[in-house]
Amino acid sequence: MRTIVMTGATSGIGAAALKHFTGLPDTNIFIGARTNKHDVHAGTQVLPMDLSSLKSVRTFAESIKEHLGDRKIDILVLNAGIKATDNKQLSEEGFELTFATNHLAHYLLARLFLPNMAKGSKIVITTSDAHDPAVIPFGPKTLNIGELAYPTENSPKGMAFYGATKLCNLLTANALEAKLELERNIRVIAFNPGLTGDTSLMGKQSVSLKWIVSIIRPLFYVISLFKPAFFMGTAKRSGEALAELALGEVVLPEGSIYTSLVRGKLTFPNPSQLAEDKNIIDRLWKESAVMVGIPE
């Protein structure tokens, strides 16, 4: 019996990936969501979790472990994310909301679930090419972890802040890979779904917004002929790619953990230099451990 645990599975890319998982035989799926009032396929259990609350994250992890008993997790998909706003909204523990939701919650989940990962299992973390200033101009050129957790006037704002949290996701993936170096049977994958027009990051999918997206999509297509990162994909294709990676239907090259969906195709570029800086990887791991209250 295969076990999959997911965040961000009730809408957008995660919901599209979930459709691929629910068709699998002998598979139990657990997803975390703010409420359990979601229509899901048989074999899928929704457990309450608010990623803006580390207390809620811990409760979710404990609930999963109780449901599992002696069984292990075969696929852990850390996909949920929110866009940055004005940097003034705070999590339950007082961290900046986007940083807490996109990074700290998933860092904590990965740490809590590591002992429960099966041999040959996978951890898939959704990141973004917004982490890389060579691809997206507002991508972070430096990383001040303290200013992300507790923003000041000097902290990045809006999508630049979002890009910094996505850098944190990729740094966490690199840290996990390094920590698991002696246990190569646990595969870590950092997945960039690319610009996706029909997700919650674009705002509430009202009829008017869907109409606007349909209007501007051809424009982005033309731009993408010169700047591939600006190709506007769909949640359906991004979710399909996420499922392919999680299920091992697409295998990354040896030594690589980062894959990017470009114009609908999975590619395997190098991430930003900052994302591979061992000092920053180590610093984020340690500072995040302090913030969530667990040993290094």
Coordinates of C-alpha atoms in Angstrom, one line a residue:
M1 CA 0.0 0.0 0.0
R2 CA 1.4 3.3 -1.1
T3 CA 1.0 6.5 1.1
I4 CA 1.1 10.0 -0.3
V5 CA 1.0 13.1 2.0
M6 CA 0.3 16.5 0.3
T7 CA -0.1 20.2 1.1
G8 CA -1.8 22.6 -1.4
A9 CA -3.9 19.8 -2.9
T10 CA -7.3 21.5 -2.9
S11 CA -6.8 23.9 -5.8
G12 CA -4.6 24.8 -8.7
I13 CA -1.5 22.7 -9.4
G14 CA -1.9 20.5 -6.4
A15 CA -5.5 19.6 -7.2
A16 CA -4.5 18.7 -10.7
A17 CA -1.7 16.5 -9.4
L18 CA -4.1 14.9 -7.0
K19 CA -6.3 13.7 -9.9
H20 CA -3.4 11.6 -11.1
F21 CA -2.7 10.2 -7.6
T22 CA -6.4 9.2 -6.9
G23 CA -6.4 6.9 -9.9
L24 CA -3.6 4.8 -8.5
P25 CA -4.4 1.3 -7.1
D26 CA -3.5 0.5 -3.5
T27 CA -2.8 4.2 -2.6
N28 CA -3.8 6.1 0.5
I29 CA -3.6 9.9 0.2
F30 CA -3.6 12.4 3.1
I31 CA -3.9 16.1 2.4
G32 CA -3.8 19.0 4.8
A33 CA -6.3 21.9 4.4
R34 CA -7.7 24.7 6.5
T35 CA -11.0 22.9 6.6
N36 CA -12.0 19.3 5.9
K37 CA -15.0 20.4 3.9
H38 CA -13.7 19.4 0.6
D39 CA -15.0 17.0 -2.0
V40 CA -12.2 14.5 -2.6
H41 CA -11.9 11.1 -4.3
A42 CA -12.4 7.9 -2.3
G43 CA -9.1 6.9 -0.7
T44 CA -8.2 10.6 0.1
Q45 CA -8.4 11.9 3.6
V46 CA -8.5 15.6 4.4
L47 CA -7.0 16.5 7.8
P48 CA -7.2 20.1 9.1
M49 CA -4.0 22.2 8.9
D50 CA -3.3 25.9 8.7
L51 CA 0.2 26.4 7.4
S52 CA 0.3 29.9 9.0
S53 CA 0.3 28.2 12.4
L54 CA 3.3 26.0 13.4
K55 CA 1.0 24.6 16.2
S56 CA -1.4 23.5 13.5
V57 CA 1.4 22.0 11.4
R58 CA 2.5 19.9 14.4
T59 CA -1.0 18.7 15.1
F60 CA -1.4 17.7 11.4
A61 CA 1.9 15.8 11.5
E62 CA 0.9 13.9 14.7
S63 CA -2.5 13.1 13.1
I64 CA -0.8 11.7 10.0
K65 CA 1.5 9.5 12.2
E66 CA -1.4 8.2 14.1
H67 CA -3.2 7.2 10.9
L68 CA -0.1 5.6 9.6
G69 CA 0.8 3.4 12.5
D70 CA 3.7 1.3 11.4
R71 CA 3.4 2.3 7.8
K72 CA 5.7 4.8 6.1
I73 CA 5.2 7.8 3.7
D74 CA 6.2 7.0 0.1
I75 CA 5.6 10.4 -1.4
L76 CA 5.6 13.8 0.5
V77 CA 4.5 16.7 -1.7
L78 CA 5.1 20.1 -0.1
N79 CA 3.2 22.2 -2.7
A80 CA 1.1 24.9 -1.0
G81 CA 2.1 28.6 -1.3
I82 CA 0.7 32.1 -1.0
K83 CA 1.7 35.3 -2.6
A84 CA 3.3 38.1 -0.7
T85 CA 1.2 41.2 0.0
D86 CA 2.3 44.2 2.2
N87 CA 4.6 42.2 4.6
K88 CA 2.5 43.4 7.5
Q89 CA 0.4 40.3 7.9
L90 CA 1.7 37.9 10.6
S91 CA 1.5 34.2 11.3
E92 CA 0.1 32.9 14.6
E93 CA 3.7 32.8 16.0
G94 CA 4.4 36.4 14.8
F95 CA 6.5 35.6 11.7
E96 CA 5.7 37.4 8.4
L97 CA 2.8 35.4 6.9
T98 CA 4.2 34.5 3.5
F99 CA 7.6 33.4 4.9
A100 CA 5.8 31.4 7.6
T101 CA 3.5 29.7 5.2
N102 CA 5.7 29.1 2.2
H103 CA 8.9 28.3 4.1
L104 CA 8.7 27.6 7.8
A105 CA 5.6 25.4 7.7
H106 CA 7.1 23.2 5.0
Y107 CA 10.5 23.1 6.6
L108 CA 8.9 21.9 9.8
L109 CA 6.8 19.3 8.0
A110 CA 9.9 17.9 6.2
R111 CA 11.8 17.7 9.5
L112 CA 8.9 16.1 11.4
F113 CA 8.2 13.5 8.6
L114 CA 11.8 12.5 7.9
P115 CA 11.7 9.5 10.4
N116 CA 8.5 8.4 8.7
M117 CA 9.8 8.3 5.1
A118 CA 10.0 4.9 3.5
K119 CA 13.0 3.5 1.7
G120 CA 12.9 4.7 -1.9
S121 CA 10.5 7.5 -1.0
K122 CA 10.4 11.0 -2.5
I123 CA 10.1 14.5 -1.1
V124 CA 8.9 17.0 -3.7
I125 CA 9.0 20.7 -2.9
T126 CA 7.4 23.2 -5.2
T127 CA 9.6 26.2 -5.7
S128 CA 9.7 28.9 -8.5
D129 CA 12.1 30.3 -11.1
A130 CA 11.3 33.6 -9.2
H131 CA 14.1 32.5 -6.9
D132 CA 16.6 33.3 -9.7
P133 CA 17.4 36.9 -10.7
A134 CA 19.0 35.6 -13.9
V135 CA 15.6 34.3 -15.0
I136 CA 13.2 36.7 -13.3
P137 CA 14.5 40.2 -12.7
F138 CA 13.0 40.6 -9.2
G139 CA 14.6 37.4 -8.0
P140 CA 16.6 37.7 -4.8
K141 CA 20.3 38.6 -5.2
T142 CA 20.9 38.3 -1.4
L143 CA 19.1 36.6 1.4
N144 CA 18.6 38.2 4.8
I145 CA 16.6 35.5 6.7
G146 CA 15.9 37.8 9.7
E147 CA 14.3 40.4 7.4
L148 CA 12.0 37.8 5.9
A149 CA 10.8 36.6 9.2
Y150 CA 10.5 40.1 10.7
P151 CA 10.3 42.5 7.8
T152 CA 11.7 46.0 7.9
E153 CA 11.5 48.9 5.5
N154 CA 14.5 47.4 3.8
S155 CA 12.9 44.0 3.2
P156 CA 11.8 42.9 -0.3
K157 CA 8.1 43.5 -1.0
G158 CA 5.4 41.9 -3.1
M159 CA 6.6 39.4 -5.7
A160 CA 10.3 40.0 -4.7
F161 CA 9.4 38.8 -1.2
Y162 CA 7.6 35.8 -2.7
G163 CA 10.7 35.0 -4.8
A164 CA 12.8 35.1 -1.6
T165 CA 10.5 32.5 0.1
K166 CA 10.7 30.3 -3.0
L167 CA 14.5 30.6 -2.7
C168 CA 14.1 29.3 0.8
N169 CA 12.2 26.3 -0.5
L170 CA 15.0 25.5 -2.9
L171 CA 17.6 26.0 -0.2
T172 CA 15.7 23.6 2.0
A173 CA 15.6 21.0 -0.7
N174 CA 19.3 21.3 -1.1
A175 CA 19.8 21.0 2.6
L176 CA 17.6 17.9 2.8
E177 CA 19.6 16.4 -0.1
A178 CA 22.9 17.0 1.8
K179 CA 21.5 15.7 5.0
L180 CA 20.3 12.5 3.3
E181 CA 23.5 12.0 1.4
L182 CA 24.2 8.8 3.2
E183 CA 20.6 7.7 2.5
R184 CA 20.3 8.1 -1.2
N185 CA 17.1 6.0 -1.1
I186 CA 15.2 9.1 -0.2
R187 CA 15.0 11.4 -3.3
V188 CA 14.5 15.1 -3.0
I189 CA 13.1 17.1 -5.9
A190 CA 12.6 20.9 -6.2
F191 CA 10.0 21.6 -8.8
N192 CA 9.4 24.9 -10.6
P193 CA 6.0 24.8 -12.3
G194 CA 6.6 28.0 -14.1
L195 CA 4.2 30.9 -14.7
T196 CA 0.7 29.3 -14.3
G197 CA -2.3 31.5 -15.1
D198 CA -5.1 29.6 -13.4
T199 CA -3.9 29.3 -9.8
S200 CA -4.7 31.2 -6.6
L201 CA -1.4 33.1 -6.9
M202 CA -3.1 35.0 -9.6
G203 CA -5.8 36.0 -7.2
K204 CA -9.3 34.6 -6.7
Q205 CA -10.4 33.0 -10.0
S206 CA -13.4 35.1 -10.7
V207 CA -15.1 35.1 -14.1
S208 CA -13.5 38.4 -14.9
L209 CA -10.0 37.3 -13.9
K210 CA -10.4 34.1 -16.0
W211 CA -11.4 36.3 -18.9
I212 CA -8.4 38.6 -18.4
V213 CA -6.0 35.6 -18.2
S214 CA -7.5 34.2 -21.5
I215 CA -6.9 37.6 -23.1
I216 CA -3.3 38.1 -22.0
R217 CA -2.2 34.4 -22.5
P218 CA -1.4 35.0 -26.2
L219 CA 0.7 38.0 -25.3
F220 CA 2.7 35.9 -22.8
Y221 CA 3.1 33.3 -25.5
V222 CA 4.8 35.8 -27.8
I223 CA 7.0 37.1 -25.0
S224 CA 8.0 33.5 -24.2
L225 CA 9.5 33.1 -27.6
F226 CA 12.2 35.3 -26.4
K227 CA 11.9 34.8 -22.6
P228 CA 10.8 31.2 -22.1
A229 CA 10.1 31.7 -18.4
F230 CA 7.2 34.0 -19.3
F231 CA 5.3 31.2 -21.0
M232 CA 1.9 31.0 -19.2
G233 CA 1.1 27.4 -18.6
T234 CA -1.9 25.7 -17.0
A235 CA -2.5 24.1 -13.7
K236 CA -3.5 20.9 -15.5
R237 CA -0.1 20.6 -17.1
S238 CA 1.9 21.7 -14.1
G239 CA 0.0 19.3 -11.9
E240 CA 0.6 16.5 -14.4
A241 CA 4.3 17.3 -14.3
L242 CA 4.3 17.3 -10.5
A243 CA 2.7 13.9 -10.5
E244 CA 5.2 12.5 -13.1
L245 CA 8.1 13.6 -10.8
A246 CA 6.5 12.3 -7.6
L247 CA 5.7 8.9 -9.2
G248 CA 9.1 8.6 -10.8
E249 CA 7.8 8.7 -14.4
V250 CA 10.3 11.4 -15.0
V251 CA 13.8 11.0 -13.5
L252 CA 16.2 13.8 -12.9
P253 CA 19.8 13.6 -14.1
E254 CA 22.3 12.2 -11.6
G255 CA 23.3 14.9 -9.1
S256 CA 20.4 17.2 -9.9
I257 CA 17.5 18.0 -7.7
Y258 CA 16.0 21.0 -9.5
T259 CA 13.6 20.7 -12.4
S260 CA 11.8 23.5 -14.2
L261 CA 8.7 23.3 -16.4
V262 CA 9.4 25.5 -19.5
R263 CA 6.9 25.8 -22.2
G264 CA 5.2 22.7 -21.0
K265 CA 8.3 20.5 -20.9
L266 CA 10.4 19.5 -17.9
T267 CA 13.9 20.8 -18.1
F268 CA 16.8 20.4 -15.7
P269 CA 18.7 23.8 -15.5
N270 CA 21.1 24.9 -12.7
P271 CA 19.3 26.9 -10.0
S272 CA 20.7 30.3 -9.0
Q273 CA 24.1 30.5 -7.5
L274 CA 22.6 31.7 -4.3
A275 CA 20.4 28.5 -4.1
E276 CA 23.6 26.4 -4.1
D277 CA 25.6 28.5 -1.7
K278 CA 26.5 26.0 1.1
N279 CA 27.0 28.7 3.7
I280 CA 23.5 30.1 3.0
I281 CA 22.0 26.5 2.9
D282 CA 23.5 25.7 6.3
R283 CA 22.5 29.1 7.8
L284 CA 18.9 28.8 6.7
W285 CA 18.6 25.3 8.0
K286 CA 20.0 26.3 11.4
E287 CA 18.0 29.6 11.8
S288 CA 14.8 27.9 10.6
A289 CA 15.3 25.2 13.3
V290 CA 15.5 27.8 15.9
M291 CA 12.4 29.6 14.6
V292 CA 10.3 26.4 14.6
G293 CA 11.7 25.2 17.9
I294 CA 13.4 22.0 17.0
P295 CA 17.1 20.8 17.2
E296 CA 19.3 21.3 14.1

